[in-house]
Each structure stands twice: as structure tokens, then as C-alpha cells.
PDB file of N, CA, C and O in Angstrom, chain B, residues numbered from 101:
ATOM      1  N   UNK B 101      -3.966 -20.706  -8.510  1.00  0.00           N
ATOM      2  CA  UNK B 101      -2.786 -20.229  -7.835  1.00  0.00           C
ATOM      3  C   UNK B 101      -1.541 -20.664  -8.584  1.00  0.00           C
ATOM      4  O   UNK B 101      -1.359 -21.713  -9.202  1.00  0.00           O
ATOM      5  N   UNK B 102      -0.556 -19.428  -8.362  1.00  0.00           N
ATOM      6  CA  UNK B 102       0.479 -20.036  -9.156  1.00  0.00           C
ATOM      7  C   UNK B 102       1.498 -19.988  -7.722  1.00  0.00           C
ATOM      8  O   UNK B 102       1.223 -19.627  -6.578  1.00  0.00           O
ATOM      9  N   UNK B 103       2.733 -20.495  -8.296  1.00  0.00           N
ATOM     10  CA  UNK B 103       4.123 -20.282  -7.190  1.00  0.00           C
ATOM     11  C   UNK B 103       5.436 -20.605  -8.230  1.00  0.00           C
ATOM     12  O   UNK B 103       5.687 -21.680  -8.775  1.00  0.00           O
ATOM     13  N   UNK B 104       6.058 -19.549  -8.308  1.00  0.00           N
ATOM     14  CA  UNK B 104       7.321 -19.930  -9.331  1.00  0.00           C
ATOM     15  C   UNK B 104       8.202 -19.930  -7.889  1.00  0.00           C
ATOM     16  O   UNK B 104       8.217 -19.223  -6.881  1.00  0.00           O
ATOM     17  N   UNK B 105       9.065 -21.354  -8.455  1.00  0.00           N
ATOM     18  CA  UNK B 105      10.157 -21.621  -7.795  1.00  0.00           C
ATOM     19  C   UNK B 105      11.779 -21.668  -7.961  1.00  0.00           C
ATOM     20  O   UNK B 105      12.200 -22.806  -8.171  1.00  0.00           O
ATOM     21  N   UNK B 106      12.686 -20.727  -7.911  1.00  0.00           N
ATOM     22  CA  UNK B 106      14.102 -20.797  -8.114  1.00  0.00           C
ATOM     23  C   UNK B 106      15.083 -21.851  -7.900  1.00  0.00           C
ATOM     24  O   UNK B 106      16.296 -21.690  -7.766  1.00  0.00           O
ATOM     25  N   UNK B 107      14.446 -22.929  -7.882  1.00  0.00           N
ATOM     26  CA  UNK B 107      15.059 -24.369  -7.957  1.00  0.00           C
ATOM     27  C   UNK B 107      16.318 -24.221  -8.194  1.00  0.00           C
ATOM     28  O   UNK B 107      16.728 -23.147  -8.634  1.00  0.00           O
ATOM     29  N   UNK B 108      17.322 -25.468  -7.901  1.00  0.00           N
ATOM     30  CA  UNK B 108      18.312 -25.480  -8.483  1.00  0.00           C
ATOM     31  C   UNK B 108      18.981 -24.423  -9.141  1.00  0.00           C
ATOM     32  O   UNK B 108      19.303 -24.381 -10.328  1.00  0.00           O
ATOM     33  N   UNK B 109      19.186 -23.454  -8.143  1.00  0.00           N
ATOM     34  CA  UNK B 109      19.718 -21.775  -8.430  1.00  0.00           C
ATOM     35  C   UNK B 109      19.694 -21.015  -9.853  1.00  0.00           C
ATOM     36  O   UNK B 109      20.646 -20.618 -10.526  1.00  0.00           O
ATOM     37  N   UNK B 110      18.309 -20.936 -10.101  1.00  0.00           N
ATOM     38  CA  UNK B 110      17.930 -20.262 -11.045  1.00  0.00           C
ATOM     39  C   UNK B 110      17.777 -19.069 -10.905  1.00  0.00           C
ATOM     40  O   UNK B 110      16.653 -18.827 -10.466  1.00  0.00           O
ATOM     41  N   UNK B 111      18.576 -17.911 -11.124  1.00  0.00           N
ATOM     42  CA  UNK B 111      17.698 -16.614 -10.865  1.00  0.00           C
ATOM     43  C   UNK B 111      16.314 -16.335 -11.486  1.00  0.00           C
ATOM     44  O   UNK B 111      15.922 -16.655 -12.608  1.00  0.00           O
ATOM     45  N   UNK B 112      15.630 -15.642 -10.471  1.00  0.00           N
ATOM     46  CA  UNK B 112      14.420 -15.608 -10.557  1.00  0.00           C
ATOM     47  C   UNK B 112      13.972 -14.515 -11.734  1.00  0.00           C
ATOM     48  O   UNK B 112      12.822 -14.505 -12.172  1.00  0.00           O
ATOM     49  N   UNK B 113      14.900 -13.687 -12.151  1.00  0.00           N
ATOM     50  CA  UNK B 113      14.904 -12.918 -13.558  1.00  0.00           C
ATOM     51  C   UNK B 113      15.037 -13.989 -14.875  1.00  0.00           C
ATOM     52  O   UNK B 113      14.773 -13.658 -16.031  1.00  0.00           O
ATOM     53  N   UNK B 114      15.420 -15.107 -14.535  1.00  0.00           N
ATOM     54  CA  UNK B 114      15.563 -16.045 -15.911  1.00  0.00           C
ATOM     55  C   UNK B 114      14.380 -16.725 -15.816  1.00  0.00           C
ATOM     56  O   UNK B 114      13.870 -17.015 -16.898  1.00  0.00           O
ATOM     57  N   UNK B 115      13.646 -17.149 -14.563  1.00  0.00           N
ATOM     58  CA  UNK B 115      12.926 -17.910 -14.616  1.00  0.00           C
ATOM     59  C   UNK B 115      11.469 -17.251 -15.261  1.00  0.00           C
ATOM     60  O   UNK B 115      10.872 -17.970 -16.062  1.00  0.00           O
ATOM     61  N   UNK B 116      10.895 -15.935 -14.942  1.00  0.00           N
ATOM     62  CA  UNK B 116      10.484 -14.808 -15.223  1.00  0.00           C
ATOM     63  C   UNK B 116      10.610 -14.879 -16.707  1.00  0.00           C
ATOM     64  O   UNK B 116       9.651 -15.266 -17.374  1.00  0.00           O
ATOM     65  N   UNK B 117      11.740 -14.527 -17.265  1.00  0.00           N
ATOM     66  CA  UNK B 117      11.583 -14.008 -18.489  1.00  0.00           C
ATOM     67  C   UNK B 117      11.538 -15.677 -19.708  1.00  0.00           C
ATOM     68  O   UNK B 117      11.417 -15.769 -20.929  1.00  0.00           O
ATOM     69  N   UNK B 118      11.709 -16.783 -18.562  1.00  0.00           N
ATOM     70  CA  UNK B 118      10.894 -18.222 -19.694  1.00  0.00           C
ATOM     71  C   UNK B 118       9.727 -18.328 -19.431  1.00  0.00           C
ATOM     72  O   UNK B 118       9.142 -19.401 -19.583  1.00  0.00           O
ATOM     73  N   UNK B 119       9.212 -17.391 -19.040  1.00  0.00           N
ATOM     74  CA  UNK B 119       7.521 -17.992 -19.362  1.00  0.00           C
ATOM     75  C   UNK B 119       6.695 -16.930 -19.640  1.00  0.00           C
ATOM     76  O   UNK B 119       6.733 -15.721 -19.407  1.00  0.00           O
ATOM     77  N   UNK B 120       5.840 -17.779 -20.268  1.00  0.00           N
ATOM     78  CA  UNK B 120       5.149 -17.239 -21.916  1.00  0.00           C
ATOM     79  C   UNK B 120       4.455 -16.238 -21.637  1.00  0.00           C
ATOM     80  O   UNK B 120       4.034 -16.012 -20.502  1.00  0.00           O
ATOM     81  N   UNK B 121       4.222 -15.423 -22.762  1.00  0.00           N
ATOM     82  CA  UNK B 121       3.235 -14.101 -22.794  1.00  0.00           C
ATOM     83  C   UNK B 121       2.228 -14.602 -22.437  1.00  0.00           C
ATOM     84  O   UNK B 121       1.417 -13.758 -22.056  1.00  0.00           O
ATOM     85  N   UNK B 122       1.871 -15.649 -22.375  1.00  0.00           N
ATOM     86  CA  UNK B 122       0.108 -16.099 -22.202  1.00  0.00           C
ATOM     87  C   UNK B 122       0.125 -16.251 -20.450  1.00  0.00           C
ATOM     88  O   UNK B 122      -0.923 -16.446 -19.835  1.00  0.00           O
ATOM     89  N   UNK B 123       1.264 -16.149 -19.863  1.00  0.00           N
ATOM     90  CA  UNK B 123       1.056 -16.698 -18.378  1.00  0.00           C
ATOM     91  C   UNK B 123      -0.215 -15.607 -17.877  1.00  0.00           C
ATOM     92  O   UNK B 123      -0.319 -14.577 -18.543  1.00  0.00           O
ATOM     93  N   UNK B 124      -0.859 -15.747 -17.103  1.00  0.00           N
ATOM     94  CA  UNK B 124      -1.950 -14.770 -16.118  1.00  0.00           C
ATOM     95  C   UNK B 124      -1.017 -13.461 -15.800  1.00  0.00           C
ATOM     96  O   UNK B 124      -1.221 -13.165 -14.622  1.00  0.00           O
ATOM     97  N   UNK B 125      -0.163 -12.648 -16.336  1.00  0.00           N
ATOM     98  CA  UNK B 125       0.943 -11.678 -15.419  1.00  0.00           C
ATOM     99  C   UNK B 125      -0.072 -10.833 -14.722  1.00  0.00           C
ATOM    100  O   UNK B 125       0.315 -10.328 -13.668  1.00  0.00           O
ATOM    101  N   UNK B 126      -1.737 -10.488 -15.240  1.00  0.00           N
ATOM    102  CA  UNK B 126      -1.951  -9.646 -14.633  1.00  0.00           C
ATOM    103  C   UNK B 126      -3.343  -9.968 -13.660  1.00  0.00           C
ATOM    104  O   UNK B 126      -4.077  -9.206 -13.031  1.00  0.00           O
ATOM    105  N   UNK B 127      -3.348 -11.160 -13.805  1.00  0.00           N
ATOM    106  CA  UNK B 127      -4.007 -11.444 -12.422  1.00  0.00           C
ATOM    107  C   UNK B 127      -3.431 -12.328 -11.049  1.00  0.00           C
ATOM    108  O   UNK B 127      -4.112 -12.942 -10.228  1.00  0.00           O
ATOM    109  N   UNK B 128      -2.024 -12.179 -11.098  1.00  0.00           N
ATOM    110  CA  UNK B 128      -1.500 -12.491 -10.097  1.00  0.00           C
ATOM    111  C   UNK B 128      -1.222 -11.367  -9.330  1.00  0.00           C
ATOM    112  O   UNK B 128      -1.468 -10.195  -9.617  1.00  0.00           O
ATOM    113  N   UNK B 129      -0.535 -11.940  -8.043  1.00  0.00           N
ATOM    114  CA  UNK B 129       0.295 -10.707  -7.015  1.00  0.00           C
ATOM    115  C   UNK B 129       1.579 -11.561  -6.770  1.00  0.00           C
ATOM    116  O   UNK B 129       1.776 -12.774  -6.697  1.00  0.00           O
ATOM    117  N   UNK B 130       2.386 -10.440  -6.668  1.00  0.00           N
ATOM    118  CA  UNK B 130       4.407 -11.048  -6.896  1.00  0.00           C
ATOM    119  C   UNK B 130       4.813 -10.596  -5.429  1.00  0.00           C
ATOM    120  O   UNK B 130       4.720  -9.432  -5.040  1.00  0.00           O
ATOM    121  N   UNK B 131       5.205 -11.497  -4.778  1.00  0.00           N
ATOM    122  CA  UNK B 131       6.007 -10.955  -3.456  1.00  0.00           C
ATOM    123  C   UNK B 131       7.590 -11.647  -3.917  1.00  0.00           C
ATOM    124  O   UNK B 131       7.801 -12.691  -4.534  1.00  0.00           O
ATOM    125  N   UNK B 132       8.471 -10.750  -3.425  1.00  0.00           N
ATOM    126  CA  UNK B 132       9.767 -11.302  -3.643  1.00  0.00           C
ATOM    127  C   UNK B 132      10.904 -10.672  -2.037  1.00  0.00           C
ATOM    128  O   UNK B 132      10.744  -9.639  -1.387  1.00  0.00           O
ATOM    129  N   UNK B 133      11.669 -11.455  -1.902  1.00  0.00           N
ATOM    130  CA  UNK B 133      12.733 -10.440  -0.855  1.00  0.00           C
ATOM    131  C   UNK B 133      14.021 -11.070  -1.809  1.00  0.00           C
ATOM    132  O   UNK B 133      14.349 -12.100  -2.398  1.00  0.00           O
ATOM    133  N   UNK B 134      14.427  -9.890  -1.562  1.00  0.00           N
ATOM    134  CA  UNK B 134      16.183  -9.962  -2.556  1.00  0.00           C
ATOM    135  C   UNK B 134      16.731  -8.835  -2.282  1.00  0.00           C
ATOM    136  O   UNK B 134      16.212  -8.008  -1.532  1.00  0.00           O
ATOM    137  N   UNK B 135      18.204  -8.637  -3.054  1.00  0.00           N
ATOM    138  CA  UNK B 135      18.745  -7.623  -3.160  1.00  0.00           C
ATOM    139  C   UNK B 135      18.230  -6.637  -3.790  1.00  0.00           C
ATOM    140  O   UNK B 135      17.195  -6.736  -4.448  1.00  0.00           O
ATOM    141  N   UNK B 136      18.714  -5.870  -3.692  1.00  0.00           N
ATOM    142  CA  UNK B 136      17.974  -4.453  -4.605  1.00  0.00           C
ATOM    143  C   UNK B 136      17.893  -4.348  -5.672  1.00  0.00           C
ATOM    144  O   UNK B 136      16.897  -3.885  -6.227  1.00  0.00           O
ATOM    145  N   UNK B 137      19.493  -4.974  -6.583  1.00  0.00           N
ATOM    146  CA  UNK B 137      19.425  -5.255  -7.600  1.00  0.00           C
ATOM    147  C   UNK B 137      18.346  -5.655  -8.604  1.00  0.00           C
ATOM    148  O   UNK B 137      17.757  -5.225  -9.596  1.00  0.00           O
ATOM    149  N   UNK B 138      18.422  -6.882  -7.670  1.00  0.00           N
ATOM    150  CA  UNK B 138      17.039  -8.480  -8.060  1.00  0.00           C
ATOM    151  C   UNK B 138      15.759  -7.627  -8.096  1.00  0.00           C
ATOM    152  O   UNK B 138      14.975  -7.578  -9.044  1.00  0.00           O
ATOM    153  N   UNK B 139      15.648  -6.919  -6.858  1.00  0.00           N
ATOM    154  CA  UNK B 139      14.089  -6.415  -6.803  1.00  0.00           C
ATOM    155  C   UNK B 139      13.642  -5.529  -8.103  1.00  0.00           C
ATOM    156  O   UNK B 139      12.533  -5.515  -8.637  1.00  0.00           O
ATOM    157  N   UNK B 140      14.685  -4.873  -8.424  1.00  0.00           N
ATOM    158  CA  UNK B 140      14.754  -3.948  -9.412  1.00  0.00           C
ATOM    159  C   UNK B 140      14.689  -4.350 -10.453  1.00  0.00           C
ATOM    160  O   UNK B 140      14.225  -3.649 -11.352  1.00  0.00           O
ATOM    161  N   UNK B 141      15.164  -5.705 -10.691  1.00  0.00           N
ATOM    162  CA  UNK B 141      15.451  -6.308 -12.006  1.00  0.00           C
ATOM    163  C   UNK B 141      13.836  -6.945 -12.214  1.00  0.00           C
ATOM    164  O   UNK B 141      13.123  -6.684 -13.182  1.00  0.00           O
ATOM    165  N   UNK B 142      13.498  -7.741 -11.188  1.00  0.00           N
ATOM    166  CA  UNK B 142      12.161  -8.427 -11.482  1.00  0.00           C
ATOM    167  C   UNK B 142      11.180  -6.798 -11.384  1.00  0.00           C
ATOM    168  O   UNK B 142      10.192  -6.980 -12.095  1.00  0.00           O
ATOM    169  N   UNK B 143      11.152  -5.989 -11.044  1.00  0.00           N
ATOM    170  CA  UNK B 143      10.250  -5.319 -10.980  1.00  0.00           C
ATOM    171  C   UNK B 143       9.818  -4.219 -12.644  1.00  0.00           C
ATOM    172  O   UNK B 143       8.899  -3.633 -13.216  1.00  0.00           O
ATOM    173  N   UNK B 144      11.213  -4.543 -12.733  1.00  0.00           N
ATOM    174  CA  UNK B 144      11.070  -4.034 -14.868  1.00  0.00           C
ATOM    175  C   UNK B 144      10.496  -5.091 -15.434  1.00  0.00           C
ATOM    176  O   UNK B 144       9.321  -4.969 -15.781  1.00  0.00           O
ATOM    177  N   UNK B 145      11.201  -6.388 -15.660  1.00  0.00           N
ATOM    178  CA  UNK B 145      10.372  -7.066 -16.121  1.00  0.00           C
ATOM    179  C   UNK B 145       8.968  -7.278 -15.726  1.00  0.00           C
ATOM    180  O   UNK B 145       8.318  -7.257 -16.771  1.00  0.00           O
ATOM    181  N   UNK B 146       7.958  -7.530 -14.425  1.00  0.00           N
ATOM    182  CA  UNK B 146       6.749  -7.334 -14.419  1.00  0.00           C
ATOM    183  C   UNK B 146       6.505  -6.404 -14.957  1.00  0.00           C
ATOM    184  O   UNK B 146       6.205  -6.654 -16.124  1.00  0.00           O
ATOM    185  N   UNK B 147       6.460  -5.134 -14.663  1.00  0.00           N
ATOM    186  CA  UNK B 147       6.411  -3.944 -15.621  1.00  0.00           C
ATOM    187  C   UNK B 147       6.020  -3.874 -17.471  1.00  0.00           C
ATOM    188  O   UNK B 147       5.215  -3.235 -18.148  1.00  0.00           O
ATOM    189  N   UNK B 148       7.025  -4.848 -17.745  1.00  0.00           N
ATOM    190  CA  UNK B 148       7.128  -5.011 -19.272  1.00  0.00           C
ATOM    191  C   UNK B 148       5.980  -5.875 -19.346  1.00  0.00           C
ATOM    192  O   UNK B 148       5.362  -5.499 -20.342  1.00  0.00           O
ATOM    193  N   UNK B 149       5.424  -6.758 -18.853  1.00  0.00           N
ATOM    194  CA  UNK B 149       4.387  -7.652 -18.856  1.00  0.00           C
ATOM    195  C   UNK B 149       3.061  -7.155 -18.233  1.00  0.00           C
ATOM    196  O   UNK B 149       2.119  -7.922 -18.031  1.00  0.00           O
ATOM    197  N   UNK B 150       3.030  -5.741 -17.916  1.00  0.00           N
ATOM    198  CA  UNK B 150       1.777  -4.892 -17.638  1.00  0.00           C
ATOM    199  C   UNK B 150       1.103  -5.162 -16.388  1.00  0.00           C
ATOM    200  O   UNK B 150      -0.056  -4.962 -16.023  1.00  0.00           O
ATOM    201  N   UNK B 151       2.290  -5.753 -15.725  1.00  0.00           N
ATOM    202  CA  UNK B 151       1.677  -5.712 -14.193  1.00  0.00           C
ATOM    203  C   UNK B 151       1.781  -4.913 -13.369  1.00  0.00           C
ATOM    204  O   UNK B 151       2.947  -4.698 -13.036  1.00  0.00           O
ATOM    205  N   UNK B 152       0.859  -4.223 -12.754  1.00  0.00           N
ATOM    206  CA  UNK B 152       0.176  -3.224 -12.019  1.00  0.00           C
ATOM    207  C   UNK B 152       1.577  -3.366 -10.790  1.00  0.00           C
ATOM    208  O   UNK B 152       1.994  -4.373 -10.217  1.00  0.00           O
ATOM    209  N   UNK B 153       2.180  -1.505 -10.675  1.00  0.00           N
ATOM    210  CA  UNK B 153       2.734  -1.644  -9.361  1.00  0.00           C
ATOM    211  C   UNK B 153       2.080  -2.327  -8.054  1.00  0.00           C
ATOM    212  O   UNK B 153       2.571  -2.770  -7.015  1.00  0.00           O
ATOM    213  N   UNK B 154       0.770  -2.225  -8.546  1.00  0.00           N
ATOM    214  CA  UNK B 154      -0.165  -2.218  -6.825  1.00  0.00           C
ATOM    215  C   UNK B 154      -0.002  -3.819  -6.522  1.00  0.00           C
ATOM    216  O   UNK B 154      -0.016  -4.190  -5.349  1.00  0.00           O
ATOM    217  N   UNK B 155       0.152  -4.767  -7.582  1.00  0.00           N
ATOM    218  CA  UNK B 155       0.349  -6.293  -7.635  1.00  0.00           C
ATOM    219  C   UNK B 155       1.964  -6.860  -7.305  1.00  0.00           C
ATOM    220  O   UNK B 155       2.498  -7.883  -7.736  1.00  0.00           O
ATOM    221  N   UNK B 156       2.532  -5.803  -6.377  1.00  0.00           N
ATOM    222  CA  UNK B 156       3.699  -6.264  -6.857  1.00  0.00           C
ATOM    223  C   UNK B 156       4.340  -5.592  -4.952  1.00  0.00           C
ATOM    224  O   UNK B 156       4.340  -4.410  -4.609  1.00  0.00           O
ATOM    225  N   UNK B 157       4.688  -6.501  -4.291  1.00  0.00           N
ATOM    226  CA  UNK B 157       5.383  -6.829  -2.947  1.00  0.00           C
ATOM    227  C   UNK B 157       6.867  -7.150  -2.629  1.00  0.00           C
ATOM    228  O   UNK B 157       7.344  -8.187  -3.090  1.00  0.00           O
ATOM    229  N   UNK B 158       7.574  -6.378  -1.922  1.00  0.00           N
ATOM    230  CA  UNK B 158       8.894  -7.015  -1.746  1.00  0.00           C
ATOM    231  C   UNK B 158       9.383  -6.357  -0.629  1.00  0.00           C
ATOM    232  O   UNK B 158       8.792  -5.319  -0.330  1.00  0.00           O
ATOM    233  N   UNK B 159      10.415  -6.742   0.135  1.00  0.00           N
ATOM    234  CA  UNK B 159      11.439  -6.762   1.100  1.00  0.00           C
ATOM    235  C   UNK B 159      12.492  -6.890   0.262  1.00  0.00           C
ATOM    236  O   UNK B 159      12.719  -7.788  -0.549  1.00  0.00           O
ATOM    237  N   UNK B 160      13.178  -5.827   0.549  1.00  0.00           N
ATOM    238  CA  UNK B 160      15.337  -5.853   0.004  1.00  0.00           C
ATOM    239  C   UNK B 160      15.519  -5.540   1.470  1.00  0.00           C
ATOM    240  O   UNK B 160      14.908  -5.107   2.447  1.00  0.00           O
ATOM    241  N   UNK B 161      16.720  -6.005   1.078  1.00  0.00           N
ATOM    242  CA  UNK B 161      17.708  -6.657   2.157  1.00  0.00           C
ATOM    243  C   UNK B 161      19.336  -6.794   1.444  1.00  0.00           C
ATOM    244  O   UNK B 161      19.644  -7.547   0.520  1.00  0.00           O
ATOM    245  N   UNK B 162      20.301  -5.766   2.224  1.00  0.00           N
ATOM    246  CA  UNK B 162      21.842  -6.362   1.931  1.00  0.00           C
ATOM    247  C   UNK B 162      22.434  -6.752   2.840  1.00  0.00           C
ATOM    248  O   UNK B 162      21.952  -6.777   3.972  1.00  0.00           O
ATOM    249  N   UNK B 163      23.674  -7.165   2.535  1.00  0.00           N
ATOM    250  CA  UNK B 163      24.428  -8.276   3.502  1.00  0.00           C
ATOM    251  C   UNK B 163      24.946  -7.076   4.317  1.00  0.00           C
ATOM    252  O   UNK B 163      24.794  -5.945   3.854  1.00  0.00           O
ATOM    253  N   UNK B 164      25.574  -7.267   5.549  1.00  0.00           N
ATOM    254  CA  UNK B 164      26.411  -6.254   6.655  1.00  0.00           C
ATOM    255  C   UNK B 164      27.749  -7.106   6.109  1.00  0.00           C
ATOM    256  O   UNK B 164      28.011  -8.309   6.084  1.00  0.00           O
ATOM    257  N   UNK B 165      28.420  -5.983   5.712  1.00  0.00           N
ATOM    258  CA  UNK B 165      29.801  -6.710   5.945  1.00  0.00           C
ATOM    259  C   UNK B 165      30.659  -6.998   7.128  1.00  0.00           C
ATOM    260  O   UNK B 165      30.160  -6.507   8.140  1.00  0.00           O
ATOM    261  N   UNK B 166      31.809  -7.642   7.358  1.00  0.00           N
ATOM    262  CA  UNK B 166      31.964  -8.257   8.684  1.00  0.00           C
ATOM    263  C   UNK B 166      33.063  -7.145   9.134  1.00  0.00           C
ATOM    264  O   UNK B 166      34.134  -6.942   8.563  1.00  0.00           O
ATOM    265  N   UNK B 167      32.718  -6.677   9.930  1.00  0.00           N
ATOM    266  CA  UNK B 167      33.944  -6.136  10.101  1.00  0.00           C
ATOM    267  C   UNK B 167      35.219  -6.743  10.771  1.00  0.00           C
ATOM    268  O   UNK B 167      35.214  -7.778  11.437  1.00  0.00           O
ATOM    269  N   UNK B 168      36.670  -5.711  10.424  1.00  0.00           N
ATOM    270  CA  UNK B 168      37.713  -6.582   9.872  1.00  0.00           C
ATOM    271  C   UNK B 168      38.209  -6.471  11.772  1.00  0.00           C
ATOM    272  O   UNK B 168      38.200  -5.476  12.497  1.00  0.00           O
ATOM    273  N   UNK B 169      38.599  -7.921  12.104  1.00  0.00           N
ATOM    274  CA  UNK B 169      39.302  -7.860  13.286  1.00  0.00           C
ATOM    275  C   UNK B 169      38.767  -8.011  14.580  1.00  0.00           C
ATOM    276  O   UNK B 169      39.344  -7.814  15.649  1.00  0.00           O
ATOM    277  N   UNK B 170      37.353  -8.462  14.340  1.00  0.00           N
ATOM    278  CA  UNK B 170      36.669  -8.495  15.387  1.00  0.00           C
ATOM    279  C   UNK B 170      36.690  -9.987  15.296  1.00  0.00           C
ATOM    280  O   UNK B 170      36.633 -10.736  14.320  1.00  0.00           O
ATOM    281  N   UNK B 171      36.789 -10.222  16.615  1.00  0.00           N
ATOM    282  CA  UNK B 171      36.667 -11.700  16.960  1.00  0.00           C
ATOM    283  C   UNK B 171      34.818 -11.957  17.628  1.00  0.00           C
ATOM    284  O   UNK B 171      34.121 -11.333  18.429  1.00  0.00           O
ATOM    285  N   UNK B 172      34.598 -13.265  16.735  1.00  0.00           N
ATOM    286  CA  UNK B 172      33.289 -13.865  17.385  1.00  0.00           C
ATOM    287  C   UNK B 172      33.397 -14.445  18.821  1.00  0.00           C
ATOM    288  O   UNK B 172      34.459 -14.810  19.324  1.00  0.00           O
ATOM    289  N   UNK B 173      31.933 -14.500  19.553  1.00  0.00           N
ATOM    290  CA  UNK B 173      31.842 -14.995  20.719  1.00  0.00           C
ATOM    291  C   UNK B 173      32.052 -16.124  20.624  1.00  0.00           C
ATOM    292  O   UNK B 173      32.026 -16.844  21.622  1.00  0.00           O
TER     293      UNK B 173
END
């Protein structure tokens, strides 16, 4: 089993693209939740490393912006 961790605010596209061609890319499975961006971004890079769409899980999610003038409870 593996688990990559974004420690100390690493994006998870940098952390991804430091490790080695030899890692297992294609006998793992990738779950991620992020922005769309992110999802998009890690999902090329697996890609480039020949991992199977079918190995590959996520939830996106964007922020609601606040709207202007409304007071909280």
C-alpha cells in the first residue's frame, strides 16, 4: 500500500511529478477531492504515467462565494 501525503502544503501535482518512473503508477488506485483545476492537473499527469482512467477516483468541489451584504446568524 502506498498513501502520498501533501504535507506541509505541497501541491499534490509537485508531489506527483517527484517521484520516480519506477513508482508502481500502474498498480495503484488514486482517489483525490480538489478543485477542478487540481483534478485535471493530477489526472494528466497519471495519464502520462499510463495509468488506467478506470484507476483513477475523485470528487471536485468549488468554493460558493459569499454573497455581498448578507449578514450571518
Amino acid at each position: 500500500r502506498y498513501a502520498i501525503s501533501t504535507e506541509n502544503s505541497q501541491r499534490v501535482t509537485d508531489v506527483l511529478k517527484n517521484l520516480k518512473f519506477n513508482f508502481p503508477w500502474k498498480e495503484c488506485d488514486y482517489y483525490m477531492c480538489g478543485n477542478p483545476d487540481m483534478i485535471r492537473d493530477v489526472r494528466q499527469i497519471l495519464q502520462t504515467r499510463g495509468v488506467s482512467p478506470d484507476a483513477v477516483f475523485y470528487e471536485s468541489f468549488e468554493a460558493i462565494p459569499t454573497a455581498v451584504g448578507l449578514k450571518s446568524a
